[in-house]
Coordinates of C-alpha atoms and ligand atoms in Angstrom, one line a residue:
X462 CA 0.5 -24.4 -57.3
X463 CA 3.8 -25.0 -55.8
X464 CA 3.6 -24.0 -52.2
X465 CA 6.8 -22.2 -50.5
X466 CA 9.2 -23.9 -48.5
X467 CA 8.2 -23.1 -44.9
X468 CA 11.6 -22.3 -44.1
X469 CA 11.6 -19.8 -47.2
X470 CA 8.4 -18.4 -46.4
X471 CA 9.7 -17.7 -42.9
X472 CA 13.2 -16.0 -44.2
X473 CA 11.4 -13.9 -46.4
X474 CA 9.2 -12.4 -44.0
X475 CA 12.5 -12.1 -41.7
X476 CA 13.7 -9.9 -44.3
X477 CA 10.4 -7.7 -45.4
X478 CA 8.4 -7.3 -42.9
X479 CA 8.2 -4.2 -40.8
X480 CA 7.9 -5.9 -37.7
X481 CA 9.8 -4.1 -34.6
X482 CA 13.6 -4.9 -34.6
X483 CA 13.6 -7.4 -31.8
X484 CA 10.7 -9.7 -33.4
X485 CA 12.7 -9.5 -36.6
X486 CA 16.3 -10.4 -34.7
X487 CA 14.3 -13.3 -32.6
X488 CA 13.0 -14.5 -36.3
X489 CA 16.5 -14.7 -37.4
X490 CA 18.3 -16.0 -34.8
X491 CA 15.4 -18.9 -34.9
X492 CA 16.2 -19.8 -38.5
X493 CA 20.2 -19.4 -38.7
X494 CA 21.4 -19.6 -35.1
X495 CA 22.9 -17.5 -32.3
X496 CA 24.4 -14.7 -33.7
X497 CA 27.9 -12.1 -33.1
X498 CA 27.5 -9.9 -30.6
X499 CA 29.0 -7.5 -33.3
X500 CA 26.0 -8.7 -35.8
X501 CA 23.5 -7.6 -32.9
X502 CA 25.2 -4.8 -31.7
X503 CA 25.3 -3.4 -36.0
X504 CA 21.9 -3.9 -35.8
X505 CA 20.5 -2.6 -32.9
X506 CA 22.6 0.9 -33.3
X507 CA 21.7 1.1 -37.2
X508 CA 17.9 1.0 -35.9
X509 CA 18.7 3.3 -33.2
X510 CA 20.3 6.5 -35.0
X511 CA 18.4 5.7 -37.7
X512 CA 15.3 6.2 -35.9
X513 CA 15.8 9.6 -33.4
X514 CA 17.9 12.2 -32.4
X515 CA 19.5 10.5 -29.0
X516 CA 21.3 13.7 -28.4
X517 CA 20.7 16.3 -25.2
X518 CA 18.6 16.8 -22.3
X519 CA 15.4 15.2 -23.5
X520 CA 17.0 12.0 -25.3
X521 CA 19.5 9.1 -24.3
X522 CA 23.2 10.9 -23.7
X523 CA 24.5 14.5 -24.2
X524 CA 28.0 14.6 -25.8
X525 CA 31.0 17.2 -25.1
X526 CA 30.0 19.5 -28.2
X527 CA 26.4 20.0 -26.9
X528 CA 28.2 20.7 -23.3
X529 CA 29.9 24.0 -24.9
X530 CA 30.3 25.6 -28.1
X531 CA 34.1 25.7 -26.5
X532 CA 34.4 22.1 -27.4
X533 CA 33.8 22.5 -31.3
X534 CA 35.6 25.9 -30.9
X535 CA 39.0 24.5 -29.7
X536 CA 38.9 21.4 -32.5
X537 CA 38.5 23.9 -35.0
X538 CA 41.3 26.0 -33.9
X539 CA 43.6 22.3 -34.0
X540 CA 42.4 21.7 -37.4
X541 CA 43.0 25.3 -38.4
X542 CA 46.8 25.7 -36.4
X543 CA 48.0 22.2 -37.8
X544 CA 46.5 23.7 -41.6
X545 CA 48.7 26.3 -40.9
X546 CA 51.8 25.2 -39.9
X547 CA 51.1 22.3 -43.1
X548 CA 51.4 25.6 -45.6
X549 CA 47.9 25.8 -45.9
X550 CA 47.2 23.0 -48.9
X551 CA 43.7 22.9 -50.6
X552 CA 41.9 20.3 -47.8
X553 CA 38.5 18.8 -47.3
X554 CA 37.3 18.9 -44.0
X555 CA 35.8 15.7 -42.4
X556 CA 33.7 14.8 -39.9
X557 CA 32.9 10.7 -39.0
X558 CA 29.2 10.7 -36.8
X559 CA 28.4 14.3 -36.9
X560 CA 25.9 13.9 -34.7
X561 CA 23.2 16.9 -34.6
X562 CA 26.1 18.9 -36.2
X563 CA 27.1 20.7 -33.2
X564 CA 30.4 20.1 -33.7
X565 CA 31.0 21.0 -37.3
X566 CA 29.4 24.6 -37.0
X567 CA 31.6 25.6 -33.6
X568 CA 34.7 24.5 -35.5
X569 CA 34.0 25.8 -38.9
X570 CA 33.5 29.0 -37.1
X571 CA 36.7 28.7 -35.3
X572 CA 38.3 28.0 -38.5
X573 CA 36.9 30.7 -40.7
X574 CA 38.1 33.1 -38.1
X575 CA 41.6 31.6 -38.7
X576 CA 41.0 31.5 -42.6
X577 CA 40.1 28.2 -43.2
X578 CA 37.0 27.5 -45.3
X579 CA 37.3 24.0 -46.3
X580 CA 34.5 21.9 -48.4
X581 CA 32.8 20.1 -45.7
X582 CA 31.9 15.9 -46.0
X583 CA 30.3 14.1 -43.6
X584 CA 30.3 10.5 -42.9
X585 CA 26.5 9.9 -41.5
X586 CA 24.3 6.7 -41.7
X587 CA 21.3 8.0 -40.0
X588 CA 18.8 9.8 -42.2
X589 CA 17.1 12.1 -39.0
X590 CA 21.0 13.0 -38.0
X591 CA 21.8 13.9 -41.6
X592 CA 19.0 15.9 -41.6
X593 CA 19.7 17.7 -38.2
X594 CA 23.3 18.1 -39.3
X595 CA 22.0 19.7 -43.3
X596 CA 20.3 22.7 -40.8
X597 CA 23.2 23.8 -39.0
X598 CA 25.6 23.0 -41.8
X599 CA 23.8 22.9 -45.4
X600 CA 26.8 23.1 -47.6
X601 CA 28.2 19.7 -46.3
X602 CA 28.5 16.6 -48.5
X603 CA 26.9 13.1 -47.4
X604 CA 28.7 9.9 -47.4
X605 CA 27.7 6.1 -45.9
X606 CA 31.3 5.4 -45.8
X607 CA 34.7 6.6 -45.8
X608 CA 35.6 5.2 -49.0
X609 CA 33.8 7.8 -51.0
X610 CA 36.0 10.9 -49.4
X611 CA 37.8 12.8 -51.6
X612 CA 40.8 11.3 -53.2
X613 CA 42.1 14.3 -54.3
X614 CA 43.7 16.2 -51.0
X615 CA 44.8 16.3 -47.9
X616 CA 41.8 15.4 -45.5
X617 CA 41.7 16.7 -42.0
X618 CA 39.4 14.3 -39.8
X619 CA 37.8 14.7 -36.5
X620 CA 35.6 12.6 -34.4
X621 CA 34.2 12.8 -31.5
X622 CA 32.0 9.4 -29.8
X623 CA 32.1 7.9 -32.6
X624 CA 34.4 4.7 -32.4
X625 CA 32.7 3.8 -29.3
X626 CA 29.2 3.5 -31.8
X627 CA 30.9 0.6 -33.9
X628 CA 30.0 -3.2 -33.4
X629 CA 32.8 -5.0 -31.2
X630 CA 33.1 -8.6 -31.1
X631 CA 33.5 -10.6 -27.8
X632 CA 35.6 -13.3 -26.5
X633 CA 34.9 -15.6 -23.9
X634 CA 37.1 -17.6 -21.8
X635 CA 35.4 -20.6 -21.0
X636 CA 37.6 -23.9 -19.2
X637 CA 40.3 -24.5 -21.2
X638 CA 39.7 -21.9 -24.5
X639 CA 38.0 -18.9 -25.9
X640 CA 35.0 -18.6 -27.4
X641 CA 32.9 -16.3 -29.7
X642 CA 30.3 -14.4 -27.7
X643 CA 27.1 -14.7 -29.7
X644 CA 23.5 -13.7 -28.7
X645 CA 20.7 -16.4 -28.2
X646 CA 17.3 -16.0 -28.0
X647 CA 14.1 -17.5 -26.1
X648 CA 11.2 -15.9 -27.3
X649 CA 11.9 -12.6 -27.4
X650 CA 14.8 -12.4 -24.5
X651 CA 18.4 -12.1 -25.6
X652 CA 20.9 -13.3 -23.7
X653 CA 25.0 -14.2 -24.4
X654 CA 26.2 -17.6 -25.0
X655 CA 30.0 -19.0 -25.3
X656 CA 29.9 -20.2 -29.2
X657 CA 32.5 -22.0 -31.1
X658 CA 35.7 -21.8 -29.8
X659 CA 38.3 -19.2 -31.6
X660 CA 41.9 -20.4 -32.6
X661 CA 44.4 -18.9 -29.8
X662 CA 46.7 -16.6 -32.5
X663 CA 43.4 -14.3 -32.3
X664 CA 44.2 -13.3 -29.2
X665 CA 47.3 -11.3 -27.8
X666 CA 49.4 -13.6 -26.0
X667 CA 49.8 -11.3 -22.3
X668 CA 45.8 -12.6 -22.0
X669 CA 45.9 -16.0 -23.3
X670 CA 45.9 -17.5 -19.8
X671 CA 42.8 -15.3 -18.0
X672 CA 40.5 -16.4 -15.6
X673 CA 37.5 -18.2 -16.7
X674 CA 34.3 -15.6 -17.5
X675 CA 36.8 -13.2 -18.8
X676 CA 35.6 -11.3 -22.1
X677 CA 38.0 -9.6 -24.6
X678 CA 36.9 -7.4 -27.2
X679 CA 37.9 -6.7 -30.6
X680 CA 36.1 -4.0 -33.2
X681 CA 37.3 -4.9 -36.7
X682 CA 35.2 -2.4 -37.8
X683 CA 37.3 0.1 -36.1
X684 CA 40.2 -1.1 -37.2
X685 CA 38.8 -0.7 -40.8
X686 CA 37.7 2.6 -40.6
X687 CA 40.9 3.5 -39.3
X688 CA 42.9 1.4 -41.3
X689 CA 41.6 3.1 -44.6
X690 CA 42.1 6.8 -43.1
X691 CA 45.0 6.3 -42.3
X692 CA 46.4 4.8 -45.6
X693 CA 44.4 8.2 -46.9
X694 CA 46.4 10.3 -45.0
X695 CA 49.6 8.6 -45.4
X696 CA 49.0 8.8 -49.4
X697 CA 47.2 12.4 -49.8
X698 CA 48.3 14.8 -46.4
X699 CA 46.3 15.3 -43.5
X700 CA 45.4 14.6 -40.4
X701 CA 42.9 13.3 -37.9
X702 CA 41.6 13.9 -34.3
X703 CA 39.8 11.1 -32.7
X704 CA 38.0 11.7 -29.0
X705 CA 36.3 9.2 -27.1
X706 CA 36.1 7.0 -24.2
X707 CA 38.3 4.2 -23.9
X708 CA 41.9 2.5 -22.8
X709 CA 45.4 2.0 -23.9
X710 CA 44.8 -2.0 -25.0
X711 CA 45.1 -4.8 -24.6
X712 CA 43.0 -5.3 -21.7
X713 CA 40.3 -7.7 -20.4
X714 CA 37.0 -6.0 -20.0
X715 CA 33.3 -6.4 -20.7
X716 CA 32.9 -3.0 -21.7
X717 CA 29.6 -3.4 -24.1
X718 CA 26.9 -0.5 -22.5
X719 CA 23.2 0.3 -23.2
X720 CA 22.3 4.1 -22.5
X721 CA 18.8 5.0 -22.4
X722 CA 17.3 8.5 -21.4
X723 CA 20.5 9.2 -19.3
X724 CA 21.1 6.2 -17.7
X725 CA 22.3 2.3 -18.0
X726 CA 20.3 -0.5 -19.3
X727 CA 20.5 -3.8 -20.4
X728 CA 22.2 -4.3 -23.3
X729 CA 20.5 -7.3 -24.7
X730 CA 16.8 -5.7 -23.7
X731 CA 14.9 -3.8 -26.3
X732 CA 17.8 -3.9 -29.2
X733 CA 17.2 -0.5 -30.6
X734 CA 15.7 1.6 -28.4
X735 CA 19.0 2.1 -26.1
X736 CA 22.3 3.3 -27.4
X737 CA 24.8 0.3 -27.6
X738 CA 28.6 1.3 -27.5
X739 CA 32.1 -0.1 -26.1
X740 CA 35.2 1.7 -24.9
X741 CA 37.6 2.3 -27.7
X742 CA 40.6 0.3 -27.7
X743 CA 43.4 3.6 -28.6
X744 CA 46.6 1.3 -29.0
X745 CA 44.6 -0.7 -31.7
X746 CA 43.5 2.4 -33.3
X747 CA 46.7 3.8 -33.5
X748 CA 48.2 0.9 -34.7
X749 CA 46.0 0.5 -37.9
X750 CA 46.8 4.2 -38.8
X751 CA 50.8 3.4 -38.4
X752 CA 50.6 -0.3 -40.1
X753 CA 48.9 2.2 -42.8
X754 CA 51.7 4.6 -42.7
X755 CA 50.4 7.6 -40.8
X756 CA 52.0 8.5 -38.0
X757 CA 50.1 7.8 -34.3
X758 CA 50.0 11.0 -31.3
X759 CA 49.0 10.3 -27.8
X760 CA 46.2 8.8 -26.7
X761 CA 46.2 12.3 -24.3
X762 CA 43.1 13.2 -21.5
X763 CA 40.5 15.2 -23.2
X764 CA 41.4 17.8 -20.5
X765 CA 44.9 17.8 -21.2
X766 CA 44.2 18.5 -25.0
X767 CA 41.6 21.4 -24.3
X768 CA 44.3 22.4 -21.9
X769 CA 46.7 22.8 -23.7
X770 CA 44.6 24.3 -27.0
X771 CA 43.2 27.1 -24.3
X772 CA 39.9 26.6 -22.7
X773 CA 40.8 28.8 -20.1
X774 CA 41.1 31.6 -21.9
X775 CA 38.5 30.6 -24.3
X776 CA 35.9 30.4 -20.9
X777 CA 37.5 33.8 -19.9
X778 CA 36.8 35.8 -23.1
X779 CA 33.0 34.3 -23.7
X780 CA 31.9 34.6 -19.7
X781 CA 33.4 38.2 -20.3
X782 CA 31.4 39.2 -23.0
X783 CA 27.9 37.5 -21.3
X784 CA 28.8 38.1 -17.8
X785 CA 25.3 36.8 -16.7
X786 CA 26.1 33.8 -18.4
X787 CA 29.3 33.6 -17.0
X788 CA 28.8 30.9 -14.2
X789 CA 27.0 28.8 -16.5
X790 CA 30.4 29.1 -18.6
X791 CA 32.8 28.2 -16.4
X792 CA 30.2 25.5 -15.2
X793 CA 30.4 23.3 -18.7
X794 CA 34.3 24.1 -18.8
X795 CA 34.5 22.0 -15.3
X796 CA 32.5 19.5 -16.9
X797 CA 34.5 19.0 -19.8
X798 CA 37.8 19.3 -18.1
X799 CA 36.3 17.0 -14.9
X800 CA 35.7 13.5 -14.8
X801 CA 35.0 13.2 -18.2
X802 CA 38.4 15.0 -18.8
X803 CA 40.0 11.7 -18.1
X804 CA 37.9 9.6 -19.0
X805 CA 37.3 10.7 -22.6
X806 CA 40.9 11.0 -24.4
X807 CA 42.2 12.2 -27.7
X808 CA 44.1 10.1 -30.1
X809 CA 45.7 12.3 -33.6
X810 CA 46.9 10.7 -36.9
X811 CA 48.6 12.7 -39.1
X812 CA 51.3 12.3 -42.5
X813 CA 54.6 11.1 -41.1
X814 CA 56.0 14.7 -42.7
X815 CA 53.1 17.0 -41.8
X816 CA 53.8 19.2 -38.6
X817 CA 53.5 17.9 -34.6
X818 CA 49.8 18.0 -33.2
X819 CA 48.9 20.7 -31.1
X820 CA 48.2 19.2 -27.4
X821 CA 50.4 16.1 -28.2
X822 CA 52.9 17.4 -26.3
X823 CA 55.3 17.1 -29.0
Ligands
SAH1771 N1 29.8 13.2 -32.8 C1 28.4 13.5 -32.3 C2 27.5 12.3 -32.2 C3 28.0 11.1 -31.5 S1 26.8 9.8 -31.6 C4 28.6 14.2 -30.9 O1 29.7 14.1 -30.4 O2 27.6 14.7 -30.4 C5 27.4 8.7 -32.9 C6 27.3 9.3 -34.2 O3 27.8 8.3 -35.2 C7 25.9 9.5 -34.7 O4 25.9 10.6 -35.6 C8 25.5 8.2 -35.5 O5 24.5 8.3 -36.3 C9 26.9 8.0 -36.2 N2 27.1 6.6 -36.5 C10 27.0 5.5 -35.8 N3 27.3 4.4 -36.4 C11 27.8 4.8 -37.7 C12 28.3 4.1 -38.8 N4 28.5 2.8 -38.8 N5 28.6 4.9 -39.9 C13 28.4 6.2 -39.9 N6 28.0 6.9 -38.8 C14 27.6 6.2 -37.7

């Protein structure tokens, strides 16, 4: 009887076995080296959503939708104003990391109201969020991917912290170069490493020259994502609406963040049980939609956007008709329109000849 190569035997168990997700990254990182921080970063976050519902009081974050209904309420009413204004075509709605779902029934609300009742497709990896989202919205339509959207109209996208979710790669400035960040391991303790060191046309030339210890970061997978939906727009109509955290690039920054039950942890500690993400890079984003052929708006301030689309009055009417909910109201709308206001900003792609944005200031 031919026994297995060792080696083998130890790859295949890498691959089957149900050990936890940091035994199984330590096993592979033993057998084929240190790896991308985007590699760990993919896996951690696929274990994470895949595994619980981070969202609200009793899990890791709480996002803007589950803040205020106002927040899904005033997308909806963007989607549905730039709908009209577009002649009202035949469009699929679309939603990228839906989340608990929140989101989706505020605005499909909104939009009804407005008389907008689009098919509904969301882009969701994580089997518990798909199922959270399928009781709040049951009509809607599953996809892994945003190749699989409809080919066959104008799609109007929105999406709200999900860039920030997508693996980023980092670069190291070490003497005289830059270097792959990769993750090591001893025993079961990540920790970053400088790796091989990456040709200099990688990187844009205003930062060639920074100070050793400096980390850049790039998400390709970003870039893809948007890259796609944009040539989808460009080629079928529509628009999207992307919100999130982040900075008008290219910067410098380490920006890679574990959240755990409302507060910072290591990133590298426990891959899987904290929520990994990165600030989103906007003038990167907006420049795979235009090399697509869509047209960029913004980035704008979250609280410039729900500014402008009417949270004031929107607060107004609802602490009106629940005045002893009314200082809870006008408590989320500070929240939304406060710090995070400018922190979190707005970024829309639409068809080069479909109407101006609504809170683009066009
Ligand atoms: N938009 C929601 C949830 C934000 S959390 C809100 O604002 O409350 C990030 C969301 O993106 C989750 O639904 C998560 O499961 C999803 N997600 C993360 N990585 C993904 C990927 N690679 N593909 C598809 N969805 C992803």
């Amino acid at each position: 009887m031919w026994g297995l190569h060792p080696l083998l035997r130890h790859v295949i168990s890498a691959i089957v076995t149900d050990a936890p997700l940091p035994d199984r990254l330590a096993r592979a990182i033993t057998l084929a080296g240190p790896m991308p921080v985007s590699q760990f970063m993919a896996a951690a976050n696929a274990h994470y959503y895949a595994t619980r519902d981070p969202l609200g009081a009793g899990g890791d974050f709480v996002t803007a939708p589950e803040i205020s209904q106002m927040f899904g309420e005033l997308i909806g009413l963007w989607c549905a104003d730039l709908w009209d204004r577009a002649g009202r075509p035949e469009v699929a709605w679309v939603e990228l990391g839906p989340g608990r779902g929140t989101l989706a029934a505020d605005a499909l609300r909104a939009m009804a109201k407005a008389g907008l009742t689009p098919p509904v497709h969301f882009v969701e990896t994580s089997p518990t969020l798909r199922a959270a989202q399928g009781e709040r919205v049951p009509e809607a339509i599953w996809h892994e991917a945003v190749d699989t959207l409809p080919a066959d109209r104008p799609l109007i996208v929105v999406a709200n912290e999900f860039f920030d979710a997508l693996p980023v790669r980092q670069l190291i400035r070490r003497g005289e170069g830059w270097h792959e960040r990769l993750v090591a391991c001893q025993d079961t303790l990540f920790l970053p490493i400088a790796g091989k060191p990456v040709p200099l046309d990688v990187l844009p030339e205003s930062l060639r020259d920074a100070p050793a210890g400096a980390v850049l970061e790039i998400s390709p997978a970003s870039v893809t994502v948007m890259a796609t939906l944009g040539r989808r727009i460009a080629a079928q109509g529509g628009a999207l609406l992307a919100v999130d955290y982040g900075y008008e690039g290219p910067a410098l920054g380490d920006t890679l963040q574990a959240v755990r039950g409302h507060g910072f942890a290591n990133p590298f500690k426990t891959p899987g049980d904290n929520d990994l993400s990165a600030h989103v890079d906007f003038t990167t984003l907006a420049a795979a939609a235009q090399g697509a052929g869509a047209a960029a708006w913004g980035p704008v301030t979250q609280r410039d956007l729900l500014g402008q689309l009417g949270i004031d009055a929107r607060a107004a009417a609802l602490a009106r008709a629940a005045p002893d909910k009314a200082e809870a109201i006008l408590a989320d709308r500070a929240r939304l329109m406060g710090d995070m206001g400018t922190l979190f900003k707005a970024l829309a792609v639409t068809r080069p000849d479909w109407p101006a944005p609504a809170g683009f200031g066009a």
